[in-house]
Coordinates of C-alpha atoms in Angstrom, one line a residue:
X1 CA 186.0 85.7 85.2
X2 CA 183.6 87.5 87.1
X3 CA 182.3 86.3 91.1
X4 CA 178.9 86.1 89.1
X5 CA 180.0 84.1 86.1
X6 CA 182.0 81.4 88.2
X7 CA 179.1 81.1 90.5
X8 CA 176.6 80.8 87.3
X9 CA 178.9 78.4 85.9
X10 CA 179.4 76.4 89.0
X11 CA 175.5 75.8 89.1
X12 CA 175.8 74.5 85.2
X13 CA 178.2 71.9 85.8
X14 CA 176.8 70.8 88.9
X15 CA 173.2 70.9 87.8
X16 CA 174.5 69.1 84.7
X17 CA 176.4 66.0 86.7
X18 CA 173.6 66.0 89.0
X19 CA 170.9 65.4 86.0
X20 CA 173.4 62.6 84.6
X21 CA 172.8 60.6 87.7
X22 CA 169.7 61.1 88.2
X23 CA 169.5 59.7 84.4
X24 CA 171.8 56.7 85.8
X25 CA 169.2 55.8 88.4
X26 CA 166.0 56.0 86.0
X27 CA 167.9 53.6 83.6
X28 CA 169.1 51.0 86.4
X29 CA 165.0 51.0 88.0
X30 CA 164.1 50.5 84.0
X31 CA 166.6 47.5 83.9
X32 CA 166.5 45.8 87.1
X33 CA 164.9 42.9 86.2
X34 CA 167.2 42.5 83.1
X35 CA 170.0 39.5 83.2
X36 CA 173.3 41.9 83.6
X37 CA 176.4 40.7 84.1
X38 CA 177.6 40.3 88.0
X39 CA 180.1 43.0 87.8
X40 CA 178.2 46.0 86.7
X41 CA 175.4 48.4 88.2
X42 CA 172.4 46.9 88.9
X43 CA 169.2 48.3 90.9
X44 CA 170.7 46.5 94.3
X45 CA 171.5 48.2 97.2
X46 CA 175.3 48.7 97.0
X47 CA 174.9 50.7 93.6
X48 CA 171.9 52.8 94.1
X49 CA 173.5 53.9 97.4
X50 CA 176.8 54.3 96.0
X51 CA 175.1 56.7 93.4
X52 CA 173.3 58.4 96.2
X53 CA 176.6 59.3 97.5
X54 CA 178.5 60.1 94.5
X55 CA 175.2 62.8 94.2
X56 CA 177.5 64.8 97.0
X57 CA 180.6 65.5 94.8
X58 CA 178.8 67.9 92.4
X59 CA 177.0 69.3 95.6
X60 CA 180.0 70.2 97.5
X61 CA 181.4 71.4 94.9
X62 CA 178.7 74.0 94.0
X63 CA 178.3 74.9 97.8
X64 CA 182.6 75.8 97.8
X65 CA 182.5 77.4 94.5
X66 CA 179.4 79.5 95.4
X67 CA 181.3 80.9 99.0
X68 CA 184.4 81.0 97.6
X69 CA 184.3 81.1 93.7
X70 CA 188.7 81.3 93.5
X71 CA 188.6 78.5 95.5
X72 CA 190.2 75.4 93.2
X73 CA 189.4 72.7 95.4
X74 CA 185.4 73.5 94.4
X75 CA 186.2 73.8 91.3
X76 CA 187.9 70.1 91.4
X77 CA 184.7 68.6 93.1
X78 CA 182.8 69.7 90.0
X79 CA 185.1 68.7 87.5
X80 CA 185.2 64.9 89.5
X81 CA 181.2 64.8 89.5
X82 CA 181.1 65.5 85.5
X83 CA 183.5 62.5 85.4
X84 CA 182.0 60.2 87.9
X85 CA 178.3 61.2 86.0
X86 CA 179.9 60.8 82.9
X87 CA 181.1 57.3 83.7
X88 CA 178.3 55.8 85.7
X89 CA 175.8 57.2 83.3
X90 CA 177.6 55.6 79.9
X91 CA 178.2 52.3 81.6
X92 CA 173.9 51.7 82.4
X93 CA 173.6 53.7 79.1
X94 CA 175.7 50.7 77.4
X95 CA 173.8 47.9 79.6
X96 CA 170.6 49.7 78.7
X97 CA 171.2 49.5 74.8

């Protein structure tokens, strides 16, 4: 792979986890004053800054990946901020439904 391709596809999956919790955020404002179950994301302050700082895996990934694009610890920050936008986003997703 190419210094170009890896820094292209660095922006993709970051840009991509990024978007997925942004998504989680829109759905937990849309359900805040919805009856959810104590143990789950809600629109208080704990989750929506635990989000906010979850937002920094996929952005430190993208910022190792575009200096150093053989680095694999970059490359691991991206892959976590898939999972942890995967996760957060079909949990609210499941509430939301």
């Amino acid at each position: 792979m190419t210094t170009w391709t890896a820094r292209r596809l660095a922006w993709v999956i970051g840009v991509f986890s990024i978007l997925l919790m942004v998504a989680t955020l829109v759905l937990m404002f849309v359900d805040r004053g919805a009856d959810l179950p104590e143990n789950v994301g809600s629109w208080g302050p704990n989750d929506v800054f635990d989000l906010i700082v979850i937002l920094g895996v996929p952005i430190l990934g993208i910022v190792v990946v575009k200096k150093q694009p053989r680095n694999s610890i970059g490359w691991v920050f991206l892959v976590v901020g898939v999972a942890l936008g995967l996760g957060t986003f079909g949990q609210t997703y499941a509430l939301h439904t």
